[in-house]
Amino acid sequence: VIDVRRHNANFCEEHFLRLCRDQVERAIKQHRMLSSGDRILVAVSGGKDSLAVWDILLELGYQVDGLYLGLGIDGYSGRSEAYARAFAKDRDLSLEVVDLPADYGYDIPNGARAARRVPCSACGLSKRHLFDEAARRGNYDALVTGHNLDDEAAVLLGNVLRWQGEYLGRQQPVLPAGEGFPRKVKPLVRLGERETAAYCVLRGIDYVVEECPMAEGNRHLGYKEALNAIEERSPGTKHDFYFGFLDRAADRFVPVVAEERGAVGSCVRCGAPANGEICAFCRLVERAGGRVPEVGTEVPLLLGRPPAGGVL
């Protein structure tokens, strides 16, 4: 029996798995995330959330490939990659692996120090750029991430505490495609961390359990702890906080994001969308002493489909 307090209900294994699939399907339909014919790329980390969302989307009949990004974090990246590879191999799925040290000549710990960024900032920048690039070059219809309800509520709390309007405008579970960026969707927004973990256990999905060691001190972990304490006293708080924002306030911040994007050009080095001459990713790689990518010399990508009349 699995107790889901915010639903005020207990579930057996069969009905809990059905609940998880139903909640993902409801999020997809409610927010118009995906269509039945879409080709989807999942950002895979080897953790419970990305593997759970990959599994659920397959169960719902979607065409889904995975992309794993090796960050070069000693004692962690190798294990997380092994779980991602094992999941794909056991199910005969397509998984592409891009490794920062091997393919770009830098890793997150050294890159963050060289660029004078906190590790999570350097990691987030690298992931956004490379996942966007893979979705664009592979001609995918949507890029899926494993952000769950706990993640979104914690980020929302941090943004509200600082009234960061430009970030509040990005809290929608769907960011539409545009200006060279793929559509980004978060199908797990109706499931919490405890539910995705239970889903993986019941489905026999092995995943890396420990948190990334570079995340120590990340303020969002503190926001999660604060929300967990409130949730313990008042089940449903995270859901009401996040979905109340979506229902009552999110639309007010969308124009801030649209204005912020403005006219987007192309990076003169890698060709990715950029507001300046050189994109933030290429600047990070250069400062970290890595190999700055150039147009036409990208890391080979075996996933995806070619654009009409073109080659991959």
PDB file of C-alpha atoms in Angstrom:
ATOM      1  CA  VAL A   1       0.000   0.000   0.000  1.00  0.00           C
ATOM      2  CA  ILE A   2       1.295   3.446  -0.956  1.00  0.00           C
ATOM      3  CA  ASP A   3      -0.052   6.450   0.914  1.00  0.00           C
ATOM      4  CA  VAL A   4      -0.369   9.647  -1.146  1.00  0.00           C
ATOM      5  CA  ARG A   5      -1.399  12.157   1.493  1.00  0.00           C
ATOM      6  CA  ARG A   6      -2.236  15.061  -0.786  1.00  0.00           C
ATOM      7  CA  HIS A   7      -4.819  12.830  -2.491  1.00  0.00           C
ATOM      8  CA  ASN A   8      -5.976  11.556   0.921  1.00  0.00           C
ATOM      9  CA  ALA A   9      -5.814   8.034  -0.449  1.00  0.00           C
ATOM     10  CA  ASN A  10      -3.913   4.743  -0.312  1.00  0.00           C
ATOM     11  CA  PHE A  11      -3.079   2.805  -3.476  1.00  0.00           C
ATOM     12  CA  CYS A  12      -2.139  -0.767  -4.272  1.00  0.00           C
ATOM     13  CA  GLU A  13       0.674  -1.318  -6.794  1.00  0.00           C
ATOM     14  CA  GLU A  14      -1.600  -1.597  -9.827  1.00  0.00           C
ATOM     15  CA  HIS A  15      -3.614   1.504  -9.051  1.00  0.00           C
ATOM     16  CA  PHE A  16      -0.571   3.551  -8.011  1.00  0.00           C
ATOM     17  CA  LEU A  17       1.112   2.900 -11.351  1.00  0.00           C
ATOM     18  CA  ARG A  18      -2.129   3.806 -13.068  1.00  0.00           C
ATOM     19  CA  LEU A  19      -2.295   7.013 -10.998  1.00  0.00           C
ATOM     20  CA  CYS A  20       1.196   8.024 -12.159  1.00  0.00           C
ATOM     21  CA  ARG A  21       0.383   7.404 -15.812  1.00  0.00           C
ATOM     22  CA  ASP A  22      -2.963   9.185 -15.487  1.00  0.00           C
ATOM     23  CA  GLN A  23      -1.362  12.233 -13.845  1.00  0.00           C
ATOM     24  CA  VAL A  24       1.223  12.500 -16.621  1.00  0.00           C
ATOM     25  CA  GLU A  25      -1.429  12.059 -19.291  1.00  0.00           C
ATOM     26  CA  ARG A  26      -3.580  14.702 -17.608  1.00  0.00           C
ATOM     27  CA  ALA A  27      -0.674  17.170 -17.529  1.00  0.00           C
ATOM     28  CA  ILE A  28       0.068  16.525 -21.208  1.00  0.00           C
ATOM     29  CA  LYS A  29      -3.551  17.104 -22.245  1.00  0.00           C
ATOM     30  CA  GLN A  30      -4.247  20.029 -19.912  1.00  0.00           C
ATOM     31  CA  HIS A  31      -1.179  21.979 -21.025  1.00  0.00           C
ATOM     32  CA  ARG A  32      -1.097  20.720 -24.626  1.00  0.00           C
ATOM     33  CA  MET A  33       2.441  19.462 -24.208  1.00  0.00           C
ATOM     34  CA  LEU A  34       2.584  16.738 -26.839  1.00  0.00           C
ATOM     35  CA  SER A  35       0.707  15.293 -29.797  1.00  0.00           C
ATOM     36  CA  SER A  36       0.462  11.621 -30.672  1.00  0.00           C
ATOM     37  CA  GLY A  37       2.790  11.895 -33.684  1.00  0.00           C
ATOM     38  CA  ASP A  38       5.498  13.939 -31.981  1.00  0.00           C
ATOM     39  CA  ARG A  39       9.063  12.679 -31.869  1.00  0.00           C
ATOM     40  CA  ILE A  40      10.386  13.367 -28.408  1.00  0.00           C
ATOM     41  CA  LEU A  41      13.836  13.704 -26.876  1.00  0.00           C
ATOM     42  CA  VAL A  42      14.190  13.139 -23.132  1.00  0.00           C
ATOM     43  CA  ALA A  43      17.020  14.775 -21.182  1.00  0.00           C
ATOM     44  CA  VAL A  44      18.298  11.749 -19.235  1.00  0.00           C
ATOM     45  CA  SER A  45      20.332  12.032 -16.038  1.00  0.00           C
ATOM     46  CA  GLY A  46      20.215   8.470 -14.723  1.00  0.00           C
ATOM     47  CA  GLY A  47      18.044   9.660 -11.824  1.00  0.00           C
ATOM     48  CA  LYS A  48      14.530   8.599 -10.918  1.00  0.00           C
ATOM     49  CA  ASP A  49      12.678  11.459 -12.578  1.00  0.00           C
ATOM     50  CA  SER A  50      14.167  11.321 -16.073  1.00  0.00           C
ATOM     51  CA  LEU A  51      13.931   7.525 -16.203  1.00  0.00           C
ATOM     52  CA  ALA A  52      10.370   7.562 -14.851  1.00  0.00           C
ATOM     53  CA  VAL A  53       9.170  10.102 -17.395  1.00  0.00           C
ATOM     54  CA  TRP A  54      10.864   8.183 -20.218  1.00  0.00           C
ATOM     55  CA  ASP A  55       9.141   4.984 -19.094  1.00  0.00           C
ATOM     56  CA  ILE A  56       5.731   6.595 -18.665  1.00  0.00           C
ATOM     57  CA  LEU A  57       5.840   8.288 -22.064  1.00  0.00           C
ATOM     58  CA  LEU A  58       6.658   4.952 -23.684  1.00  0.00           C
ATOM     59  CA  GLU A  59       3.764   3.359 -21.788  1.00  0.00           C
ATOM     60  CA  LEU A  60       1.502   6.080 -23.179  1.00  0.00           C
ATOM     61  CA  GLY A  61       2.598   5.259 -26.728  1.00  0.00           C
ATOM     62  CA  TYR A  62       4.946   8.124 -27.565  1.00  0.00           C
ATOM     63  CA  GLN A  63       8.094   7.857 -29.689  1.00  0.00           C
ATOM     64  CA  VAL A  64      10.913   8.769 -27.311  1.00  0.00           C
ATOM     65  CA  ASP A  65      14.700   8.821 -27.540  1.00  0.00           C
ATOM     66  CA  GLY A  66      17.120   9.770 -24.761  1.00  0.00           C
ATOM     67  CA  LEU A  67      20.199  11.975 -24.499  1.00  0.00           C
ATOM     68  CA  TYR A  68      22.616  11.725 -21.591  1.00  0.00           C
ATOM     69  CA  LEU A  69      25.183  14.430 -20.857  1.00  0.00           C
ATOM     70  CA  GLY A  70      28.347  13.357 -19.031  1.00  0.00           C
ATOM     71  CA  LEU A  71      29.460  16.174 -16.750  1.00  0.00           C
ATOM     72  CA  GLY A  72      32.871  14.858 -15.698  1.00  0.00           C
ATOM     73  CA  ILE A  73      32.063  14.783 -11.970  1.00  0.00           C
ATOM     74  CA  ASP A  74      34.339  12.202 -10.312  1.00  0.00           C
ATOM     75  CA  GLY A  75      32.528   9.398  -8.536  1.00  0.00           C
ATOM     76  CA  TYR A  76      29.122  10.488  -9.804  1.00  0.00           C
ATOM     77  CA  SER A  77      28.937  10.934 -13.584  1.00  0.00           C
ATOM     78  CA  GLY A  78      30.125   7.390 -14.302  1.00  0.00           C
ATOM     79  CA  ARG A  79      27.458   5.847 -12.077  1.00  0.00           C
ATOM     80  CA  SER A  80      24.635   7.984 -13.416  1.00  0.00           C
ATOM     81  CA  GLU A  81      25.653   7.184 -17.004  1.00  0.00           C
ATOM     82  CA  ALA A  82      25.680   3.466 -16.209  1.00  0.00           C
ATOM     83  CA  TYR A  83      22.075   3.623 -14.974  1.00  0.00           C
ATOM     84  CA  ALA A  84      20.971   5.550 -18.073  1.00  0.00           C
ATOM     85  CA  ARG A  85      22.693   3.061 -20.377  1.00  0.00           C
ATOM     86  CA  ALA A  86      21.270   0.058 -18.513  1.00  0.00           C
ATOM     87  CA  PHE A  87      17.720   1.423 -18.723  1.00  0.00           C
ATOM     88  CA  ALA A  88      18.027   1.961 -22.481  1.00  0.00           C
ATOM     89  CA  LYS A  89      19.736  -1.373 -23.146  1.00  0.00           C
ATOM     90  CA  ASP A  90      17.197  -3.400 -21.169  1.00  0.00           C
ATOM     91  CA  ARG A  91      14.370  -1.868 -23.196  1.00  0.00           C
ATOM     92  CA  ASP A  92      16.131  -1.660 -26.570  1.00  0.00           C
ATOM     93  CA  LEU A  93      15.823   2.148 -26.624  1.00  0.00           C
ATOM     94  CA  SER A  94      17.916   4.780 -28.393  1.00  0.00           C
ATOM     95  CA  LEU A  95      20.242   6.669 -26.050  1.00  0.00           C
ATOM     96  CA  GLU A  96      22.888   9.133 -27.203  1.00  0.00           C
ATOM     97  CA  VAL A  97      25.728  10.057 -24.839  1.00  0.00           C
ATOM     98  CA  VAL A  98      27.617  13.354 -25.051  1.00  0.00           C
ATOM     99  CA  ASP A  99      30.603  13.597 -22.709  1.00  0.00           C
ATOM    100  CA  LEU A 100      31.893  17.058 -21.795  1.00  0.00           C
ATOM    101  CA  PRO A 101      35.528  16.053 -21.068  1.00  0.00           C
ATOM    102  CA  ALA A 102      35.844  13.824 -24.151  1.00  0.00           C
ATOM    103  CA  ASP A 103      33.824  15.903 -26.599  1.00  0.00           C
ATOM    104  CA  TYR A 104      34.425  19.474 -25.415  1.00  0.00           C
ATOM    105  CA  GLY A 105      37.578  19.285 -23.316  1.00  0.00           C
ATOM    106  CA  TYR A 106      36.212  20.497 -19.982  1.00  0.00           C
ATOM    107  CA  ASP A 107      34.227  19.257 -17.008  1.00  0.00           C
ATOM    108  CA  ILE A 108      31.781  20.995 -14.706  1.00  0.00           C
ATOM    109  CA  PRO A 109      34.028  21.302 -11.595  1.00  0.00           C
ATOM    110  CA  ASN A 110      36.944  22.873 -13.490  1.00  0.00           C
ATOM    111  CA  GLY A 111      34.697  24.778 -15.876  1.00  0.00           C
ATOM    112  CA  ALA A 112      32.802  26.398 -13.022  1.00  0.00           C
ATOM    113  CA  ARG A 113      36.017  27.537 -11.338  1.00  0.00           C
ATOM    114  CA  ALA A 114      37.519  28.888 -14.555  1.00  0.00           C
ATOM    115  CA  ALA A 115      34.361  30.758 -15.505  1.00  0.00           C
ATOM    116  CA  ARG A 116      33.788  31.962 -11.934  1.00  0.00           C
ATOM    117  CA  ARG A 117      30.347  30.397 -11.836  1.00  0.00           C
ATOM    118  CA  VAL A 118      28.806  28.224  -9.166  1.00  0.00           C
ATOM    119  CA  PRO A 119      28.781  24.586 -10.354  1.00  0.00           C
ATOM    120  CA  CYS A 120      24.998  24.439 -10.774  1.00  0.00           C
ATOM    121  CA  SER A 121      25.110  27.513 -12.998  1.00  0.00           C
ATOM    122  CA  ALA A 122      27.812  26.066 -15.269  1.00  0.00           C
ATOM    123  CA  CYS A 123      25.977  22.737 -15.326  1.00  0.00           C
ATOM    124  CA  GLY A 124      22.620  24.315 -16.174  1.00  0.00           C
ATOM    125  CA  LEU A 125      24.124  26.410 -18.952  1.00  0.00           C
ATOM    126  CA  SER A 126      25.856  23.381 -20.478  1.00  0.00           C
ATOM    127  CA  LYS A 127      22.748  21.229 -20.271  1.00  0.00           C
ATOM    128  CA  ARG A 128      20.429  23.850 -21.774  1.00  0.00           C
ATOM    129  CA  HIS A 129      22.755  24.480 -24.695  1.00  0.00           C
ATOM    130  CA  LEU A 130      23.532  20.866 -25.541  1.00  0.00           C
ATOM    131  CA  PHE A 131      20.015  19.509 -25.061  1.00  0.00           C
ATOM    132  CA  ASP A 132      18.589  22.369 -27.142  1.00  0.00           C
ATOM    133  CA  GLU A 133      21.201  21.732 -29.819  1.00  0.00           C
ATOM    134  CA  ALA A 134      20.469  18.007 -29.922  1.00  0.00           C
ATOM    135  CA  ALA A 135      16.719  18.592 -30.211  1.00  0.00           C
ATOM    136  CA  ARG A 136      17.282  21.160 -32.958  1.00  0.00           C
ATOM    137  CA  ARG A 137      19.740  19.090 -34.982  1.00  0.00           C
ATOM    138  CA  GLY A 138      17.738  15.893 -34.517  1.00  0.00           C
ATOM    139  CA  ASN A 139      14.602  17.679 -35.708  1.00  0.00           C
ATOM    140  CA  TYR A 140      12.647  16.637 -32.625  1.00  0.00           C
ATOM    141  CA  ASP A 141       9.229  18.095 -31.925  1.00  0.00           C
ATOM    142  CA  ALA A 142       9.738  18.441 -28.171  1.00  0.00           C
ATOM    143  CA  LEU A 143      12.402  18.251 -25.481  1.00  0.00           C
ATOM    144  CA  VAL A 144      11.209  16.619 -22.244  1.00  0.00           C
ATOM    145  CA  THR A 145      12.785  17.159 -18.844  1.00  0.00           C
ATOM    146  CA  GLY A 146      12.084  15.284 -15.612  1.00  0.00           C
ATOM    147  CA  HIS A 147      11.192  18.283 -13.442  1.00  0.00           C
ATOM    148  CA  ASN A 148       8.584  17.180 -10.915  1.00  0.00           C
ATOM    149  CA  LEU A 149       6.156  19.005  -8.626  1.00  0.00           C
ATOM    150  CA  ASP A 150       8.755  19.358  -5.850  1.00  0.00           C
ATOM    151  CA  ASP A 151      11.242  20.899  -8.288  1.00  0.00           C
ATOM    152  CA  GLU A 152       8.774  23.389  -9.720  1.00  0.00           C
ATOM    153  CA  ALA A 153       7.363  24.421  -6.340  1.00  0.00           C
ATOM    154  CA  ALA A 154      10.891  25.003  -4.969  1.00  0.00           C
ATOM    155  CA  VAL A 155      11.933  27.075  -7.973  1.00  0.00           C
ATOM    156  CA  LEU A 156       8.702  29.049  -7.736  1.00  0.00           C
ATOM    157  CA  LEU A 157       9.315  29.777  -4.061  1.00  0.00           C
ATOM    158  CA  GLY A 158      12.798  31.088  -4.818  1.00  0.00           C
ATOM    159  CA  ASN A 159      11.560  33.261  -7.676  1.00  0.00           C
ATOM    160  CA  VAL A 160       8.705  34.677  -5.622  1.00  0.00           C
ATOM    161  CA  LEU A 161      10.979  35.487  -2.688  1.00  0.00           C
ATOM    162  CA  ARG A 162      13.082  37.614  -5.047  1.00  0.00           C
ATOM    163  CA  TRP A 163      10.246  38.640  -7.411  1.00  0.00           C
ATOM    164  CA  GLN A 164      12.263  37.602 -10.442  1.00  0.00           C
ATOM    165  CA  GLY A 165       9.704  38.323 -13.124  1.00  0.00           C
ATOM    166  CA  GLU A 166      11.767  37.015 -16.018  1.00  0.00           C
ATOM    167  CA  TYR A 167      12.090  33.626 -14.306  1.00  0.00           C
ATOM    168  CA  LEU A 168       8.470  33.544 -13.150  1.00  0.00           C
ATOM    169  CA  GLY A 169       7.495  33.811 -16.814  1.00  0.00           C
ATOM    170  CA  ARG A 170       9.342  30.556 -17.482  1.00  0.00           C
ATOM    171  CA  GLN A 171       7.544  28.560 -14.791  1.00  0.00           C
ATOM    172  CA  GLN A 172       4.939  27.284 -17.221  1.00  0.00           C
ATOM    173  CA  PRO A 173       5.124  23.516 -17.748  1.00  0.00           C
ATOM    174  CA  VAL A 174       5.397  24.191 -21.484  1.00  0.00           C
ATOM    175  CA  LEU A 175       7.765  26.648 -23.147  1.00  0.00           C
ATOM    176  CA  PRO A 176       6.771  26.953 -26.813  1.00  0.00           C
ATOM    177  CA  ALA A 177       9.274  26.599 -29.622  1.00  0.00           C
ATOM    178  CA  GLY A 178      10.618  29.767 -31.186  1.00  0.00           C
ATOM    179  CA  GLU A 179      13.726  31.642 -32.292  1.00  0.00           C
ATOM    180  CA  GLY A 180      15.692  28.436 -32.767  1.00  0.00           C
ATOM    181  CA  PHE A 181      14.680  26.915 -29.414  1.00  0.00           C
ATOM    182  CA  PRO A 182      12.749  23.627 -29.224  1.00  0.00           C
ATOM    183  CA  ARG A 183       9.464  23.220 -27.390  1.00  0.00           C
ATOM    184  CA  LYS A 184      10.247  22.225 -23.785  1.00  0.00           C
ATOM    185  CA  VAL A 185       7.792  20.300 -21.658  1.00  0.00           C
ATOM    186  CA  LYS A 186       7.630  18.962 -18.097  1.00  0.00           C
ATOM    187  CA  PRO A 187       5.144  16.064 -17.958  1.00  0.00           C
ATOM    188  CA  LEU A 188       5.916  15.207 -14.296  1.00  0.00           C
ATOM    189  CA  VAL A 189       4.577  18.440 -12.810  1.00  0.00           C
ATOM    190  CA  ARG A 190       1.649  16.584 -11.243  1.00  0.00           C
ATOM    191  CA  LEU A 191       3.897  14.031  -9.493  1.00  0.00           C
ATOM    192  CA  GLY A 192       6.147  14.588  -6.502  1.00  0.00           C
ATOM    193  CA  GLU A 193       9.601  13.144  -5.826  1.00  0.00           C
ATOM    194  CA  ARG A 194       8.232  10.485  -3.517  1.00  0.00           C
ATOM    195  CA  GLU A 195       5.857   9.290  -6.230  1.00  0.00           C
ATOM    196  CA  THR A 196       8.490   9.083  -8.978  1.00  0.00           C
ATOM    197  CA  ALA A 197      10.771   7.150  -6.625  1.00  0.00           C
ATOM    198  CA  ALA A 198       7.965   4.709  -5.777  1.00  0.00           C
ATOM    199  CA  TYR A 199       7.113   4.389  -9.466  1.00  0.00           C
ATOM    200  CA  CYS A 200      10.686   3.382 -10.292  1.00  0.00           C
ATOM    201  CA  VAL A 201      10.788   0.825  -7.479  1.00  0.00           C
ATOM    202  CA  LEU A 202       7.521  -0.773  -8.571  1.00  0.00           C
ATOM    203  CA  ARG A 203       8.563  -0.809 -12.230  1.00  0.00           C
ATOM    204  CA  GLY A 204      11.963  -2.292 -11.435  1.00  0.00           C
ATOM    205  CA  ILE A 205      13.861   0.772 -12.678  1.00  0.00           C
ATOM    206  CA  ASP A 206      17.299   1.144 -11.104  1.00  0.00           C
ATOM    207  CA  TYR A 207      18.524   4.719 -10.778  1.00  0.00           C
ATOM    208  CA  VAL A 208      21.288   6.737  -9.145  1.00  0.00           C
ATOM    209  CA  VAL A 209      20.024   7.533  -5.662  1.00  0.00           C
ATOM    210  CA  GLU A 210      22.530  10.033  -4.295  1.00  0.00           C
ATOM    211  CA  GLU A 211      22.309  13.752  -5.031  1.00  0.00           C
ATOM    212  CA  CYS A 212      24.961  15.323  -7.229  1.00  0.00           C
ATOM    213  CA  PRO A 213      27.892  16.230  -4.927  1.00  0.00           C
ATOM    214  CA  MET A 214      28.266  19.572  -6.694  1.00  0.00           C
ATOM    215  CA  ALA A 215      24.750  20.581  -5.562  1.00  0.00           C
ATOM    216  CA  GLU A 216      25.765  20.923  -1.912  1.00  0.00           C
ATOM    217  CA  GLY A 217      24.723  24.355  -0.684  1.00  0.00           C
ATOM    218  CA  ASN A 218      22.345  24.946  -3.604  1.00  0.00           C
ATOM    219  CA  ARG A 219      19.639  27.264  -2.275  1.00  0.00           C
ATOM    220  CA  HIS A 220      16.889  25.304  -4.032  1.00  0.00           C
ATOM    221  CA  LEU A 221      17.588  22.352  -1.765  1.00  0.00           C
ATOM    222  CA  GLY A 222      16.809  24.677   1.129  1.00  0.00           C
ATOM    223  CA  TYR A 223      13.563  25.732  -0.526  1.00  0.00           C
ATOM    224  CA  LYS A 224      12.644  22.059  -0.938  1.00  0.00           C
ATOM    225  CA  GLU A 225      13.287  21.408   2.741  1.00  0.00           C
ATOM    226  CA  ALA A 226      11.120  24.366   3.730  1.00  0.00           C
ATOM    227  CA  LEU A 227       8.270  23.202   1.506  1.00  0.00           C
ATOM    228  CA  ASN A 228       8.619  19.636   2.785  1.00  0.00           C
ATOM    229  CA  ALA A 229       8.164  20.903   6.341  1.00  0.00           C
ATOM    230  CA  ILE A 230       5.005  22.769   5.351  1.00  0.00           C
ATOM    231  CA  GLU A 231       3.734  19.802   3.305  1.00  0.00           C
ATOM    232  CA  GLU A 232       4.166  17.537   6.319  1.00  0.00           C
ATOM    233  CA  ARG A 233       1.786  19.736   8.303  1.00  0.00           C
ATOM    234  CA  SER A 234      -0.528  20.567   5.409  1.00  0.00           C
ATOM    235  CA  PRO A 235      -0.594  17.930   2.623  1.00  0.00           C
ATOM    236  CA  GLY A 236      -1.286  19.411  -0.786  1.00  0.00           C
ATOM    237  CA  THR A 237       0.547  22.690  -0.144  1.00  0.00           C
ATOM    238  CA  LYS A 238       3.073  22.211  -2.961  1.00  0.00           C
ATOM    239  CA  HIS A 239       0.331  21.366  -5.442  1.00  0.00           C
ATOM    240  CA  ASP A 240      -1.830  24.310  -4.399  1.00  0.00           C
ATOM    241  CA  PHE A 241       1.136  26.705  -4.454  1.00  0.00           C
ATOM    242  CA  TYR A 242       2.364  25.751  -7.920  1.00  0.00           C
ATOM    243  CA  PHE A 243      -0.958  25.204  -9.680  1.00  0.00           C
ATOM    244  CA  GLY A 244      -2.480  28.231  -7.966  1.00  0.00           C
ATOM    245  CA  PHE A 245       0.327  30.268  -9.518  1.00  0.00           C
ATOM    246  CA  LEU A 246      -0.356  28.750 -12.951  1.00  0.00           C
ATOM    247  CA  ASP A 247      -4.086  29.419 -12.675  1.00  0.00           C
ATOM    248  CA  ARG A 248      -3.988  32.917 -11.199  1.00  0.00           C
ATOM    249  CA  ALA A 249      -0.689  34.634 -11.922  1.00  0.00           C
ATOM    250  CA  ALA A 250       1.575  32.946 -14.487  1.00  0.00           C
ATOM    251  CA  ASP A 251       0.086  34.717 -17.527  1.00  0.00           C
ATOM    252  CA  ARG A 252       1.034  38.090 -16.078  1.00  0.00           C
ATOM    253  CA  PHE A 253       4.742  37.280 -16.423  1.00  0.00           C
ATOM    254  CA  VAL A 254       4.787  35.809 -19.935  1.00  0.00           C
ATOM    255  CA  PRO A 255       5.198  39.249 -21.620  1.00  0.00           C
ATOM    256  CA  VAL A 256       8.340  39.785 -19.524  1.00  0.00           C
ATOM    257  CA  VAL A 257       9.915  36.718 -21.105  1.00  0.00           C
ATOM    258  CA  ALA A 258       8.810  37.665 -24.616  1.00  0.00           C
ATOM    259  CA  GLU A 259      10.294  41.149 -24.238  1.00  0.00           C
ATOM    260  CA  GLU A 260      13.487  39.761 -22.701  1.00  0.00           C
ATOM    261  CA  ARG A 261      14.116  37.418 -25.636  1.00  0.00           C
ATOM    262  CA  GLY A 262      13.934  40.201 -28.181  1.00  0.00           C
ATOM    263  CA  ALA A 263      15.657  39.658 -31.504  1.00  0.00           C
ATOM    264  CA  VAL A 264      17.806  36.540 -31.408  1.00  0.00           C
ATOM    265  CA  GLY A 265      20.786  36.138 -33.701  1.00  0.00           C
ATOM    266  CA  SER A 266      23.255  33.279 -34.150  1.00  0.00           C
ATOM    267  CA  CYS A 267      26.518  32.591 -32.358  1.00  0.00           C
ATOM    268  CA  VAL A 268      29.387  33.187 -34.800  1.00  0.00           C
ATOM    269  CA  ARG A 269      31.161  30.094 -33.465  1.00  0.00           C
ATOM    270  CA  CYS A 270      28.628  27.340 -33.010  1.00  0.00           C
ATOM    271  CA  GLY A 271      25.606  28.780 -34.810  1.00  0.00           C
ATOM    272  CA  ALA A 272      23.276  28.428 -31.834  1.00  0.00           C
ATOM    273  CA  PRO A 273      20.702  31.149 -31.058  1.00  0.00           C
ATOM    274  CA  ALA A 274      22.398  33.980 -29.170  1.00  0.00           C
ATOM    275  CA  ASN A 275      21.642  37.528 -28.063  1.00  0.00           C
ATOM    276  CA  GLY A 276      25.254  38.531 -28.654  1.00  0.00           C
ATOM    277  CA  GLU A 277      28.019  37.700 -31.084  1.00  0.00           C
ATOM    278  CA  ILE A 278      29.165  34.681 -29.040  1.00  0.00           C
ATOM    279  CA  CYS A 279      26.755  32.531 -27.025  1.00  0.00           C
ATOM    280  CA  ALA A 280      27.172  31.947 -23.288  1.00  0.00           C
ATOM    281  CA  PHE A 281      28.088  28.290 -23.807  1.00  0.00           C
ATOM    282  CA  CYS A 282      30.987  29.067 -26.130  1.00  0.00           C
ATOM    283  CA  ARG A 283      32.252  31.678 -23.681  1.00  0.00           C
ATOM    284  CA  LEU A 284      32.095  29.123 -20.867  1.00  0.00           C
ATOM    285  CA  VAL A 285      33.991  26.508 -22.892  1.00  0.00           C
ATOM    286  CA  GLU A 286      36.646  29.051 -23.866  1.00  0.00           C
ATOM    287  CA  ARG A 287      37.204  30.215 -20.287  1.00  0.00           C
ATOM    288  CA  ALA A 288      37.397  26.600 -19.124  1.00  0.00           C
ATOM    289  CA  GLY A 289      40.129  25.878 -21.678  1.00  0.00           C
ATOM    290  CA  GLY A 290      37.972  23.490 -23.649  1.00  0.00           C
ATOM    291  CA  ARG A 291      37.460  23.023 -27.357  1.00  0.00           C
ATOM    292  CA  VAL A 292      35.112  25.720 -28.576  1.00  0.00           C
ATOM    293  CA  PRO A 293      32.692  24.191 -31.090  1.00  0.00           C
ATOM    294  CA  GLU A 294      32.459  25.667 -34.557  1.00  0.00           C
ATOM    295  CA  VAL A 295      29.680  25.483 -37.119  1.00  0.00           C
ATOM    296  CA  GLY A 296      30.013  22.213 -39.028  1.00  0.00           C
ATOM    297  CA  THR A 297      32.255  20.561 -36.411  1.00  0.00           C
ATOM    298  CA  GLU A 298      29.602  19.593 -33.854  1.00  0.00           C
ATOM    299  CA  VAL A 299      29.747  16.343 -31.922  1.00  0.00           C
ATOM    300  CA  PRO A 300      28.134  13.681 -34.157  1.00  0.00           C
ATOM    301  CA  LEU A 301      24.490  13.041 -33.282  1.00  0.00           C
ATOM    302  CA  LEU A 302      23.041   9.671 -34.216  1.00  0.00           C
ATOM    303  CA  LEU A 303      19.529  10.301 -32.938  1.00  0.00           C
ATOM    304  CA  GLY A 304      16.667  12.088 -34.582  1.00  0.00           C
ATOM    305  CA  ARG A 305      15.516  12.546 -38.131  1.00  0.00           C
ATOM    306  CA  PRO A 306      16.868  14.797 -40.878  1.00  0.00           C
ATOM    307  CA  PRO A 307      14.915  17.888 -41.864  1.00  0.00           C
ATOM    308  CA  ALA A 308      12.933  17.633 -45.064  1.00  0.00           C
ATOM    309  CA  GLY A 309      15.332  17.483 -47.991  1.00  0.00           C
ATOM    310  CA  GLY A 310      18.401  17.483 -45.721  1.00  0.00           C
ATOM    311  CA  VAL A 311      20.753  15.221 -43.869  1.00  0.00           C
ATOM    312  CA  LEU A 312      21.341  14.836 -40.169  1.00  0.00           C
TER     313      LEU A 312
END
